[in-house]
Amino acid sequence: MNTFKTNKGMLLCLLSGTLYGLSWPLFSGINLSFLAWGAFVPLLIFLEKHRGQFWKSMAGSYLAMVVFGCFSAGWLFNFPEGKLNIAVIFFAEEFWITMPFLPFFLLQRRIGFDRALWMLPLLWMLWEWIYLGLEFTMGTHLSAYSQSGNPWLIQFIDITGMWGLSAWLMLFNVLLFKAFKSAGYRIRSTEFIKKTAFIALAMLCIPVLYSTYAYQRASKQSQAALKVTLVPTQFPASELSNPQNFVRIIEETLHRSDSLAFYMADIGQFSDLYLWPETGVPYQLAYSNLGSLLFEAVSDWQGALLTGCRGVPGIQDTLDKRTYVSGVLLSHKNSAPEFHHKTILTPGHEVIPYHHWLARIPGFPVAETSPRFHRKGTQTEPLELVTRDARKFNVGVSLCFEQWYPEVWTKTTQHGADLFVHLAGEGWYGNVGFQAFMANVTRMRCIENRRQAARCANVGLSMFIDETGGIHHQSKPGSLQSATADVTALKTRTFYSAHPSWFPVAGMLFLLGLLGYFKFFPSALTHSPKS
């Protein structure tokens, strides 16, 4: 009998992890994001049944997150690193995602399971906010991303950011669990079906109404636009990592860009900005005559080029041999390139997390200034682009991994960016649904800040995105098809971009207020029995 109960409990955890994993936007042409609205209900049933058993509760929660990770992060194992290192990263990530259940367990021991449930949405959201600020996290597992393919639903993140969406998602799960419990845990009961319908209507109504308002407001905007041409590439990771291919990679991309520019000139059109992916220039401009060659090209185009570039040296500390991963803007209006140095580096691949502190440990094998890793950029100012007709645009630049971190976009918006370009290098992860997932995250960043963006990728998806997350002029996936479209410059800041931490801070204060109330008024806990 005990074995049967244990197996049944494991099945609940496995079911939660599977439903949550299936909700992730990784499956081409299939949107199962609605599964996340109730994916945690089986796990909550398990936690309630074992509410006094710490290790069993945490083990069940971790099992659910590992199963979830097999869906949402299986692409990690396509990365060209040692599989053991990837496995360590994978299981560590699922451990961190399990962490909100630790304070939840402690709370339910103090105030009861049912009362603690009402705090779970805030605990979940606050941990994700804290988690994203840690240097060793991947940033890809945040629950709000399960809804990234639903712009019709998530327009309210221009007020709350993705943090409001995380809390909304967990509240949906809590309400469904309570409905299931009140119906005697009978999924086919009329009472549960009626309550589920009412909860779904209540939870979806306000977001959908706000989305309707957001779409109507966006359709009325008419401002200056920058004409942008995307030049996507399809170089596999094996080619990008081989220095013998570097010259050929640049020559091929430059030849295609030249052909596009000359064709447009023949029909009396010009593009203000050409985009190459993050992997567009795999070494520094000082190498050979590369810089002068690209400046000559943009002069011929009467436009500008914005591309990813590696190996950009620092100029302030000659003892630091690390180089930057950068976005570089070359314009026929400027004699020198402008740089955006990547501010969020991939842990373990581009940077050692907390290397500044680890390097102080006697005998630590990698010096902080070792050229094996990259230097982190510190500036989020947009790059100024002057067009051939003397119009000025402030272009925010986001490089690959940076888009997982909303603060990069909000800070750049605060510094005056009126449009964005996102340069991606997604050939490292294989031909998986992760590419569509990455594109959906870019769409979320556009909604949060109400900025339009041009997205140019190697292997991944290249497209134009409006301020509501809508896609237009998308290049055919897996092809070298270019695309040209206008990107409108928008000046208005959203409440979220002006106050990016307001929702987590407000949630934390509210949570602390509740805990203080229960601390100083313990009699409030005795009005109804704990459960």
Coordinates of N, CA and C in Angstrom, one line a residue, residues 293-393:
L293 N 37.4 47.8 -45.4 CA 36.6 47.1 -46.4 C 35.1 47.4 -46.1
L294 N 34.7 47.2 -44.8 CA 33.3 47.4 -44.4 C 32.9 48.9 -44.5
F295 N 33.8 49.8 -44.2 CA 33.5 51.2 -44.3 C 33.3 51.6 -45.8
E296 N 34.1 51.0 -46.6 CA 34.0 51.2 -48.1 C 32.6 50.7 -48.6
A297 N 32.2 49.6 -48.0 CA 30.9 49.0 -48.4 C 29.8 49.9 -48.0
V298 N 29.7 50.4 -46.7 CA 28.6 51.2 -46.3 C 28.6 52.6 -47.0
S299 N 29.8 53.0 -47.5 CA 29.8 54.3 -48.3 C 29.2 54.0 -49.6
D300 N 29.4 52.9 -50.2 CA 28.8 52.6 -51.5 C 27.3 52.4 -51.3
W301 N 26.8 51.9 -50.2 CA 25.4 51.7 -49.9 C 24.7 53.0 -49.6
Q302 N 25.5 54.0 -49.1 CA 24.9 55.2 -48.6 C 24.0 54.9 -47.4
G303 N 24.5 54.0 -46.6 CA 23.7 53.5 -45.4 C 24.6 53.1 -44.3
A304 N 24.2 52.2 -43.5 CA 24.9 51.8 -42.3 C 24.8 50.2 -42.2
L305 N 25.8 49.7 -41.4 CA 25.8 48.2 -41.1 C 25.9 48.1 -39.6
L306 N 25.0 47.2 -39.1 CA 25.1 46.9 -37.7 C 25.2 45.4 -37.6
T307 N 26.3 44.9 -37.0 CA 26.6 43.5 -37.0 C 27.2 43.1 -35.7
G308 N 27.1 41.8 -35.3 CA 27.9 41.3 -34.2 C 29.3 41.2 -34.5
C309 N 30.2 41.3 -33.5 CA 31.6 41.3 -33.7 C 32.3 40.8 -32.5
R310 N 33.2 39.9 -32.7 CA 34.0 39.3 -31.5 C 35.4 39.8 -31.5
G311 N 36.0 39.7 -30.4 CA 37.4 40.1 -30.3 C 37.7 41.5 -30.2
V312 N 36.7 42.3 -29.7 CA 37.0 43.8 -29.6 C 37.7 44.0 -28.3
P313 N 38.9 44.6 -28.4 CA 39.7 44.7 -27.1 C 39.2 45.9 -26.3
G314 N 39.5 45.8 -25.0 CA 39.3 47.0 -24.1 C 40.4 48.0 -24.3
I315 N 40.2 49.2 -24.0 CA 41.2 50.3 -24.1 C 41.6 50.9 -22.8
Q316 N 40.9 50.6 -21.7 CA 41.2 51.2 -20.5 C 42.2 50.5 -19.7
D317 N 42.3 49.2 -19.8 CA 43.2 48.4 -19.0 C 44.0 47.4 -19.9
T318 N 45.2 47.8 -20.2 CA 46.0 47.1 -21.1 C 46.5 45.7 -20.6
L319 N 46.3 45.5 -19.2 CA 46.7 44.3 -18.6 C 45.6 43.2 -18.8
D320 N 44.4 43.7 -19.0 CA 43.3 42.8 -19.2 C 43.2 42.3 -20.6
K321 N 43.5 41.0 -20.9 CA 43.5 40.5 -22.2 C 42.2 40.0 -22.7
R322 N 41.2 40.1 -21.9 CA 39.8 39.7 -22.4 C 39.3 40.7 -23.4
T323 N 38.5 40.2 -24.3 CA 37.9 41.0 -25.3 C 36.4 41.0 -25.2
Y324 N 35.7 41.9 -25.8 CA 34.3 42.1 -25.8 C 33.6 41.3 -26.9
V325 N 32.4 40.9 -26.6 CA 31.4 40.5 -27.7 C 30.6 41.7 -27.9
S326 N 30.5 42.1 -29.1 CA 29.9 43.5 -29.4 C 29.0 43.5 -30.6
G327 N 28.2 44.5 -30.5 CA 27.5 45.0 -31.7 C 28.2 46.2 -32.2
V328 N 28.5 46.2 -33.5 CA 29.3 47.4 -34.0 C 28.5 48.0 -35.2
L329 N 28.4 49.4 -35.1 CA 27.7 50.2 -36.1 C 28.7 50.9 -36.9
L330 N 28.7 50.6 -38.2 CA 29.5 51.3 -39.2 C 28.6 52.1 -40.1
S331 N 28.9 53.4 -40.2 CA 28.0 54.3 -41.0 C 28.8 55.1 -42.0
H332 N 28.2 55.4 -43.1 CA 28.9 56.3 -44.1 C 29.0 57.7 -43.6
K333 N 28.2 58.0 -42.5 CA 28.3 59.3 -41.9 C 29.4 59.5 -40.8
N334 N 30.0 58.4 -40.4 CA 31.0 58.4 -39.3 C 32.3 57.8 -39.8
S335 N 33.4 58.3 -39.3 CA 34.7 57.7 -39.7 C 35.2 56.6 -38.8
A336 N 34.5 56.5 -37.6 CA 34.9 55.5 -36.6 C 33.6 54.6 -36.3
P337 N 33.8 53.4 -35.9 CA 32.7 52.5 -35.6 C 32.2 52.9 -34.2
E338 N 30.9 52.6 -33.9 CA 30.3 52.7 -32.6 C 30.0 51.3 -32.1
F339 N 30.2 51.1 -30.8 CA 30.1 49.8 -30.2 C 29.0 49.7 -29.1
H340 N 28.3 48.6 -29.1 CA 27.6 48.2 -27.9 C 28.2 46.9 -27.4
H341 N 28.8 46.9 -26.3 CA 29.5 45.7 -25.7 C 28.4 44.9 -24.9
K342 N 28.4 43.6 -25.2 CA 27.4 42.7 -24.6 C 27.5 42.8 -23.1
T343 N 26.4 43.1 -22.4 CA 26.3 43.3 -21.0 C 26.0 42.0 -20.2
I344 N 25.4 41.1 -20.9 CA 25.0 39.8 -20.2 C 25.7 38.7 -21.0
L345 N 26.6 38.0 -20.4 CA 27.4 37.0 -21.1 C 26.9 35.6 -20.7
T346 N 27.0 34.6 -21.6 CA 26.5 33.3 -21.3 C 27.4 32.6 -20.3
P347 N 26.9 32.2 -19.1 CA 27.7 31.6 -18.0 C 28.3 30.3 -18.5
G348 N 29.6 30.2 -18.2 CA 30.3 29.0 -18.5 C 30.9 28.9 -19.9
H349 N 30.3 29.7 -20.8 CA 30.8 29.7 -22.2 C 31.5 31.0 -22.5
E350 N 30.9 32.2 -22.1 CA 31.6 33.5 -22.4 C 32.2 34.1 -21.1
V351 N 31.7 33.6 -20.0 CA 32.2 34.2 -18.7 C 32.1 33.1 -17.6
I352 N 32.9 33.2 -16.6 CA 32.8 32.4 -15.4 C 32.0 33.2 -14.4
P353 N 30.9 32.7 -13.9 CA 30.1 33.4 -13.0 C 30.9 33.8 -11.7
Y354 N 30.7 35.0 -11.3 CA 31.4 35.5 -10.1 C 32.9 35.3 -10.1
H355 N 33.4 35.5 -11.3 CA 34.9 35.3 -11.5 C 35.7 36.2 -10.7
H356 N 35.2 37.5 -10.5 CA 35.9 38.5 -9.7 C 36.2 37.9 -8.3
W357 N 35.2 37.2 -7.7 CA 35.4 36.7 -6.4 C 36.2 35.4 -6.4
L358 N 35.9 34.5 -7.4 CA 36.5 33.2 -7.4 C 38.0 33.4 -7.6
A359 N 38.4 34.4 -8.4 CA 39.8 34.6 -8.7 C 40.7 34.9 -7.5
R360 N 40.0 35.3 -6.4 CA 40.7 35.6 -5.2 C 41.1 34.4 -4.4
I361 N 40.5 33.3 -4.8 CA 40.8 32.0 -4.0 C 42.2 31.5 -4.4
P362 N 43.0 31.3 -3.5 CA 44.4 30.9 -3.8 C 44.4 29.6 -4.6
G363 N 45.1 29.6 -5.7 CA 45.2 28.4 -6.6 C 44.0 28.3 -7.6
F364 N 43.1 29.2 -7.6 CA 42.0 29.1 -8.6 C 42.7 29.1 -10.0
P365 N 42.3 28.1 -10.9 CA 43.1 27.9 -12.1 C 42.9 28.9 -13.2
V366 N 41.9 29.8 -13.2 CA 41.7 30.7 -14.3 C 41.8 32.1 -13.8
A367 N 42.7 32.9 -14.3 CA 42.9 34.3 -13.8 C 41.7 35.1 -14.3
E368 N 41.3 36.2 -13.6 CA 40.2 37.0 -13.9 C 40.3 37.6 -15.3
T369 N 41.6 37.9 -15.7 CA 41.8 38.6 -17.0 C 42.2 37.6 -18.1
S370 N 42.0 36.3 -17.9 CA 42.3 35.3 -18.9 C 41.6 35.5 -20.2
P371 N 42.3 35.5 -21.3 CA 41.6 35.7 -22.7 C 40.7 34.5 -23.1
R372 N 40.7 33.5 -22.2 CA 39.8 32.4 -22.6 C 38.3 32.8 -22.5
F373 N 38.0 33.9 -21.7 CA 36.7 34.3 -21.5 C 36.6 35.8 -21.9
H374 N 35.4 36.3 -22.0 CA 35.1 37.7 -22.5 C 34.9 38.7 -21.3
R375 N 35.1 39.9 -21.7 CA 34.9 41.0 -20.7 C 33.4 41.5 -20.9
K376 N 32.8 41.8 -19.8 CA 31.4 42.2 -19.7 C 31.3 43.7 -20.0
G377 N 30.4 44.1 -20.9 CA 30.1 45.5 -21.1 C 29.3 46.1 -20.0
T378 N 29.4 47.4 -19.9 CA 28.7 48.1 -18.7 C 27.7 49.1 -19.2
Q379 N 27.7 49.5 -20.5 CA 26.9 50.6 -21.0 C 25.7 50.1 -21.7
T380 N 24.5 50.7 -21.5 CA 23.3 50.3 -22.2 C 22.7 51.5 -23.1
E381 N 23.6 52.5 -23.4 CA 23.1 53.6 -24.2 C 22.9 53.1 -25.6
P382 N 21.9 53.7 -26.3 CA 21.6 53.3 -27.7 C 22.7 53.9 -28.6
L383 N 22.8 53.4 -29.8 CA 23.8 54.0 -30.8 C 23.0 54.9 -31.7
E384 N 23.7 56.1 -31.9 CA 23.0 57.1 -32.8 C 23.3 56.8 -34.2
L385 N 22.3 56.7 -35.0 CA 22.4 56.5 -36.4 C 21.9 57.7 -37.2
V386 N 22.7 58.2 -38.1 CA 22.3 59.3 -38.9 C 22.1 58.8 -40.4
T387 N 21.0 59.0 -40.9 CA 20.7 58.5 -42.3 C 21.2 59.4 -43.4
R388 N 21.1 58.9 -44.6 CA 21.6 59.7 -45.7 C 20.9 61.0 -45.9
D389 N 19.6 61.1 -45.4 CA 18.9 62.4 -45.4 C 18.9 63.1 -44.1
A390 N 19.9 62.8 -43.3 CA 20.2 63.6 -42.1 C 19.2 63.4 -40.9
R391 N 18.4 62.3 -41.0 CA 17.5 62.0 -39.9 C 18.3 61.2 -38.8
K392 N 18.0 61.4 -37.5 CA 18.7 60.8 -36.4 C 17.8 59.8 -35.7
F393 N 18.3 58.6 -35.4 CA 17.6 57.6 -34.7 C 18.5 57.0 -33.6

